[in-house]
Amino acid sequence: MIRSMTAYASRTGSEGDVSWVWDMRGVNARGLDVRLRLPDGLDGLEAELRKALKAALTRGNINASLRMQRDEGAQPLALDEAQLDRVLAALDHVQERAFAMGVTLGQPTAADVLATRGVVQSGVAEADNSALVKALVADFTPLLAEFVAMRDSEGKALEAVLTGQVTQIGTLVDAAEQAAEARRPQAEASLKEALAKVLAEVGDADEQRIAQELAIIAAKQDVTEEIDRLRAHVAAAQEMIAAKAPTGRKLDFLAQEFNREANTLCSKSQNADLTKIGLELKAVIDQMREQVQNVE
């Protein structure tokens, strides 16, 4: 089964006074490249997420981010008594200094004191984050399932495209074989012309040398091996597309082999019809290689 490396998933969740938003995106990559953007203070969360991602995915550039928001109104205010004492002492000193200099100051309110930096502390103690981390890990599981489902869905469309391209390659290989057979009279005439040229150059004919020269010329024009290998590659591609395991790297290598054989076919063709088919083969193979880049 073909699975795409392109996918997107998002999810919202909450635990107590904390709410969050997951955002997860994936694009193609040579290997598995995981990048996480997580808030500070969530010990153990990153390790759990990486473990889950590596178990579910084999390739792709994965970016996952977590945005969290805490309902501060739901949390009791905690006062830093030492900071409060320092602030009150500073206010008392300011008032005395102002009185000594004949300056009248307005009395600060309790709200003014609470607004001073460091007096009020809010939030959950760090020890309580373990429960939050556990909830986040549990919520990541359905997010990852949604992400994988989208990769599977994209993969089905990709599989249909690749199957069509491989079928088209097989049809062109059949056409190449027919064109190669049709050019046989032309090839034989070309061979006879080459033979006459060789005889004219060597004067006294050396039968062994002539046989070697003819063998070289015939080999340069024979595309039987290329057609056979292309057919074998078509069969291998069909098996890879139907396989359950990830085959993106294998398909990428096979696409390169397809292209190599098509190039050799064109270089050996010496026939307009066969060259045309070879160029069509190269075009379809290039399209296939582009699609294969996104296969896991």
Short mmCIF file of C-alpha atoms in Angstrom, two decimals:
data_model
loop_
_atom_site.label_atom_id
_atom_site.label_comp_id
_atom_site.label_asym_id
_atom_site.label_seq_id
_atom_site.Cartn_x
_atom_site.Cartn_y
_atom_site.Cartn_z
CA MET A 1 0.00 0.00 0.00
CA ILE A 2 1.35 3.38 -1.00
CA ARG A 3 1.45 6.04 1.70
CA SER A 4 2.15 9.68 0.98
CA MET A 5 4.54 11.74 3.08
CA THR A 6 2.31 14.82 2.75
CA ALA A 7 -0.31 15.28 5.45
CA TYR A 8 -1.78 17.71 7.97
CA ALA A 9 -3.67 17.28 11.23
CA SER A 10 -4.78 19.54 14.08
CA ARG A 11 -6.56 18.95 17.35
CA THR A 12 -7.69 20.84 20.43
CA GLY A 13 -7.90 19.54 23.97
CA SER A 14 -8.03 20.57 27.60
CA GLU A 15 -7.20 19.31 31.07
CA GLY A 16 -8.45 21.26 34.08
CA ASP A 17 -7.67 24.92 33.56
CA VAL A 18 -5.27 24.25 30.65
CA SER A 19 -6.34 24.16 27.00
CA TRP A 20 -4.15 23.42 24.00
CA VAL A 21 -3.96 23.22 20.21
CA TRP A 22 -1.91 20.66 18.29
CA ASP A 23 -0.67 21.39 14.77
CA MET A 24 1.12 18.70 12.75
CA ARG A 25 2.41 18.89 9.17
CA GLY A 26 4.42 16.51 6.99
CA VAL A 27 6.26 16.78 3.67
CA ASN A 28 8.67 14.51 1.84
CA ALA A 29 12.22 13.85 3.04
CA ARG A 30 14.95 11.27 2.51
CA GLY A 31 14.56 9.96 6.05
CA LEU A 32 12.49 10.70 9.15
CA ASP A 33 13.15 14.26 10.32
CA VAL A 34 11.05 15.20 13.36
CA ARG A 35 10.91 18.79 14.59
CA LEU A 36 8.88 19.61 17.70
CA ARG A 37 7.93 22.99 19.12
CA LEU A 38 6.75 22.52 22.69
CA PRO A 39 6.28 24.83 25.69
CA ASP A 40 8.89 24.70 28.44
CA GLY A 41 8.34 22.83 31.66
CA LEU A 42 6.77 19.67 30.22
CA ASP A 43 9.41 17.14 31.19
CA GLY A 44 9.22 13.86 29.32
CA LEU A 45 6.72 15.03 26.70
CA GLU A 46 9.18 15.36 23.82
CA ALA A 47 10.62 11.89 24.38
CA GLU A 48 7.14 10.32 24.35
CA LEU A 49 6.14 12.15 21.18
CA ARG A 50 9.29 11.15 19.32
CA LYS A 51 8.78 7.54 20.37
CA ALA A 52 5.22 7.54 19.02
CA LEU A 53 6.23 9.21 15.75
CA LYS A 54 9.07 6.78 15.09
CA ALA A 55 6.75 3.84 15.73
CA ALA A 56 4.15 5.11 13.25
CA LEU A 57 6.28 6.69 10.50
CA THR A 58 9.42 5.75 8.58
CA ARG A 59 10.03 8.77 6.34
CA GLY A 60 9.05 12.41 6.08
CA ASN A 61 9.82 15.85 7.40
CA ILE A 62 7.46 16.14 10.37
CA ASN A 63 6.74 19.42 12.13
CA ALA A 64 4.54 19.26 15.24
CA SER A 65 3.74 22.20 17.49
CA LEU A 66 1.81 22.60 20.73
CA ARG A 67 0.25 25.88 21.86
CA MET A 68 -1.05 25.99 25.42
CA GLN A 69 -3.17 28.48 27.33
CA ARG A 70 -3.96 28.47 31.03
CA ASP A 71 -7.11 29.98 32.50
CA GLU A 72 -5.45 32.23 35.04
CA GLY A 73 -8.83 33.13 36.57
CA ALA A 74 -9.28 29.55 37.67
CA GLN A 75 -6.05 29.58 39.67
CA PRO A 76 -5.77 30.98 43.20
CA LEU A 77 -3.32 33.81 43.55
CA ALA A 78 -0.12 33.00 45.39
CA LEU A 79 1.77 35.80 47.09
CA ASP A 80 5.51 35.96 47.40
CA GLU A 81 5.64 37.10 51.03
CA ALA A 82 9.29 38.09 50.87
CA GLN A 83 8.76 40.20 47.73
CA LEU A 84 5.65 41.75 49.27
CA ASP A 85 7.65 42.76 52.37
CA ARG A 86 10.32 44.33 50.18
CA VAL A 87 7.72 46.28 48.18
CA LEU A 88 5.93 47.54 51.29
CA ALA A 89 9.23 48.54 52.87
CA ALA A 90 10.19 50.41 49.74
CA LEU A 91 6.82 52.20 49.67
CA ASP A 92 7.20 53.19 53.35
CA HIS A 93 10.70 54.52 52.65
CA VAL A 94 9.40 56.53 49.68
CA GLN A 95 6.60 58.01 51.78
CA GLU A 96 9.00 59.03 54.58
CA ARG A 97 11.47 60.58 52.14
CA ALA A 98 8.73 62.48 50.39
CA PHE A 99 7.34 63.79 53.74
CA ALA A 100 10.83 64.94 54.78
CA MET A 101 11.12 66.89 51.54
CA GLY A 102 7.64 68.37 51.83
CA VAL A 103 6.21 66.37 49.01
CA THR A 104 2.76 64.88 49.38
CA LEU A 105 2.18 61.53 47.69
CA GLY A 106 -1.03 59.66 47.15
CA GLN A 107 -1.43 56.46 49.11
CA PRO A 108 -0.91 53.33 46.97
CA THR A 109 -3.85 50.95 46.85
CA ALA A 110 -3.73 47.20 47.42
CA ALA A 111 -4.20 46.75 43.65
CA ASP A 112 -1.08 48.86 43.04
CA VAL A 113 0.90 46.66 45.37
CA LEU A 114 -0.39 43.45 43.78
CA ALA A 115 0.52 44.78 40.31
CA THR A 116 4.15 45.11 41.29
CA ARG A 117 6.34 42.55 39.56
CA GLY A 118 7.02 39.45 41.62
CA VAL A 119 4.39 40.00 44.30
CA VAL A 120 1.78 37.71 42.76
CA GLN A 121 2.58 34.27 41.44
CA SER A 122 0.11 32.10 39.59
CA GLY A 123 0.12 28.76 37.86
CA VAL A 124 0.41 25.12 38.69
CA ALA A 125 3.41 23.91 40.57
CA GLU A 126 5.98 22.15 38.45
CA ALA A 127 5.26 18.86 40.23
CA ASP A 128 1.69 18.93 38.90
CA ASN A 129 2.89 18.96 35.29
CA SER A 130 3.25 15.19 35.26
CA ALA A 131 -0.54 14.83 35.07
CA LEU A 132 -0.66 17.41 32.30
CA VAL A 133 2.08 15.61 30.34
CA LYS A 134 0.15 12.36 30.64
CA ALA A 135 -2.98 14.03 29.27
CA LEU A 136 -1.04 15.57 26.40
CA VAL A 137 0.51 12.23 25.44
CA ALA A 138 -2.93 10.61 25.46
CA ASP A 139 -4.33 13.40 23.29
CA PHE A 140 -1.44 13.08 20.83
CA THR A 141 -2.49 9.51 19.95
CA PRO A 142 -5.67 10.46 18.04
CA LEU A 143 -3.82 13.39 16.46
CA LEU A 144 -1.19 11.00 15.10
CA ALA A 145 -3.92 8.59 13.94
CA GLU A 146 -5.59 11.40 12.00
CA PHE A 147 -2.25 12.39 10.50
CA VAL A 148 -1.52 8.79 9.40
CA ALA A 149 -5.05 8.45 7.99
CA MET A 150 -4.47 11.50 5.80
CA ARG A 151 -1.16 10.06 4.59
CA ASP A 152 -3.01 6.85 3.71
CA SER A 153 -5.73 8.79 1.90
CA GLU A 154 -3.18 10.81 -0.06
CA GLY A 155 -1.35 7.54 -0.72
CA LYS A 156 -4.39 5.98 -2.38
CA ALA A 157 -4.55 8.83 -4.87
CA LEU A 158 -0.81 8.59 -5.37
CA GLU A 159 -1.06 4.83 -5.88
CA ALA A 160 -3.63 5.32 -8.64
CA VAL A 161 -1.34 7.79 -10.40
CA LEU A 162 1.71 5.53 -10.14
CA THR A 163 -0.24 2.48 -11.28
CA GLY A 164 -1.40 4.37 -14.35
CA GLN A 165 2.12 5.55 -15.12
CA VAL A 166 3.60 2.05 -14.77
CA THR A 167 0.85 0.69 -17.04
CA GLN A 168 1.65 3.40 -19.57
CA ILE A 169 5.34 2.49 -19.42
CA GLY A 170 4.45 -1.16 -20.06
CA THR A 171 2.36 -0.15 -23.09
CA LEU A 172 5.24 1.93 -24.46
CA VAL A 173 7.65 -0.97 -23.94
CA ASP A 174 5.35 -3.17 -26.05
CA ALA A 175 5.27 -0.45 -28.70
CA ALA A 176 9.07 -0.21 -28.59
CA GLU A 177 9.36 -3.94 -29.19
CA GLN A 178 7.05 -3.68 -32.20
CA ALA A 179 8.98 -0.70 -33.56
CA ALA A 180 12.26 -2.57 -33.09
CA GLU A 181 10.84 -5.52 -35.05
CA ALA A 182 9.52 -3.21 -37.77
CA ARG A 183 12.90 -1.58 -38.23
CA ARG A 184 14.59 -4.96 -38.75
CA PRO A 185 14.73 -4.62 -42.59
CA GLN A 186 16.26 -1.17 -42.17
CA ALA A 187 18.76 -2.56 -39.66
CA GLU A 188 19.71 -5.39 -41.99
CA ALA A 189 20.24 -2.95 -44.85
CA SER A 190 22.34 -0.78 -42.56
CA LEU A 191 24.35 -3.84 -41.56
CA LYS A 192 25.01 -4.78 -45.18
CA GLU A 193 26.11 -1.23 -45.91
CA ALA A 194 28.44 -1.36 -42.95
CA LEU A 195 29.78 -4.70 -44.14
CA ALA A 196 30.51 -3.29 -47.60
CA LYS A 197 32.32 -0.37 -45.96
CA VAL A 198 34.42 -2.70 -43.85
CA LEU A 199 35.35 -4.82 -46.88
CA ALA A 200 36.32 -1.73 -48.83
CA GLU A 201 38.58 -0.54 -46.01
CA VAL A 202 40.38 -3.77 -45.23
CA GLY A 203 41.02 -4.93 -48.80
CA ASP A 204 42.01 -8.54 -48.19
CA ALA A 205 39.11 -9.74 -46.04
CA ASP A 206 39.93 -11.13 -42.62
CA GLU A 207 36.87 -13.21 -41.80
CA GLN A 208 37.46 -13.11 -38.04
CA ARG A 209 37.85 -9.34 -38.02
CA ILE A 210 34.77 -8.92 -40.19
CA ALA A 211 32.78 -11.09 -37.80
CA GLN A 212 33.96 -8.97 -34.86
CA GLU A 213 33.03 -5.73 -36.61
CA LEU A 214 29.59 -7.03 -37.54
CA ALA A 215 29.02 -8.24 -33.99
CA ILE A 216 29.88 -4.77 -32.64
CA ILE A 217 27.55 -3.06 -35.12
CA ALA A 218 24.72 -5.48 -34.36
CA ALA A 219 25.16 -5.02 -30.62
CA LYS A 220 24.97 -1.24 -30.99
CA GLN A 221 21.59 -1.58 -32.68
CA ASP A 222 20.05 -4.40 -30.65
CA VAL A 223 17.58 -3.19 -28.01
CA THR A 224 16.34 -6.59 -26.90
CA GLU A 225 18.11 -6.44 -23.54
CA GLU A 226 16.79 -2.94 -22.82
CA ILE A 227 13.22 -4.00 -23.60
CA ASP A 228 13.57 -7.12 -21.43
CA ARG A 229 14.93 -5.10 -18.52
CA LEU A 230 12.19 -2.49 -18.89
CA ARG A 231 9.59 -5.26 -18.71
CA ALA A 232 11.26 -6.65 -15.60
CA HIS A 233 11.24 -3.16 -14.05
CA VAL A 234 7.51 -2.81 -14.82
CA ALA A 235 6.80 -6.09 -13.01
CA ALA A 236 8.96 -5.03 -10.05
CA ALA A 237 7.22 -1.64 -9.83
CA GLN A 238 3.81 -3.29 -9.78
CA GLU A 239 4.91 -5.54 -6.92
CA MET A 240 6.31 -2.59 -4.95
CA ILE A 241 3.15 -0.55 -5.38
CA ALA A 242 1.06 -3.47 -4.09
CA ALA A 243 3.39 -4.18 -1.15
CA LYS A 244 2.24 -3.34 2.40
CA ALA A 245 5.66 -2.17 3.60
CA PRO A 246 7.00 1.32 2.75
CA THR A 247 8.70 1.16 -0.68
CA GLY A 248 9.45 4.80 -1.47
CA ARG A 249 13.23 4.39 -1.57
CA LYS A 250 13.01 1.22 -3.67
CA LEU A 251 10.66 2.92 -6.13
CA ASP A 252 13.01 5.89 -6.36
CA PHE A 253 15.92 3.60 -7.24
CA LEU A 254 13.76 1.68 -9.73
CA ALA A 255 12.71 4.92 -11.42
CA GLN A 256 16.40 5.71 -11.96
CA GLU A 257 16.87 2.28 -13.57
CA PHE A 258 13.85 2.91 -15.78
CA ASN A 259 15.44 6.13 -16.94
CA ARG A 260 18.79 4.46 -17.58
CA GLU A 261 17.23 1.82 -19.86
CA ALA A 262 15.15 4.42 -21.69
CA ASN A 263 18.27 6.49 -22.37
CA THR A 264 20.08 3.45 -23.76
CA LEU A 265 17.07 2.56 -25.91
CA CYS A 266 17.09 6.03 -27.46
CA SER A 267 20.83 5.95 -28.09
CA LYS A 268 20.55 2.59 -29.88
CA SER A 269 17.35 3.19 -31.80
CA GLN A 270 18.68 4.68 -35.08
CA ASN A 271 15.03 4.80 -36.10
CA ALA A 272 12.62 7.73 -35.92
CA ASP A 273 9.64 5.71 -34.67
CA LEU A 274 11.65 3.92 -31.99
CA THR A 275 13.28 7.18 -30.90
CA LYS A 276 9.86 8.79 -30.55
CA ILE A 277 8.68 5.96 -28.32
CA GLY A 278 11.89 6.19 -26.30
CA LEU A 279 11.31 9.90 -25.70
CA GLU A 280 7.72 9.24 -24.62
CA LEU A 281 9.08 6.64 -22.22
CA LYS A 282 11.48 9.17 -20.73
CA ALA A 283 8.68 11.69 -20.28
CA VAL A 284 6.45 9.22 -18.40
CA ILE A 285 9.38 7.99 -16.32
CA ASP A 286 10.24 11.57 -15.32
CA GLN A 287 6.63 12.09 -14.23
CA MET A 288 6.80 8.86 -12.25
CA ARG A 289 10.03 9.94 -10.54
CA GLU A 290 8.36 13.18 -9.41
CA GLN A 291 5.48 11.27 -7.85
CA VAL A 292 7.77 8.71 -6.23
CA GLN A 293 9.54 11.48 -4.30
CA ASN A 294 6.47 11.76 -2.09
CA VAL A 295 6.08 8.03 -1.37
CA GLU A 296 7.01 6.95 2.16
#
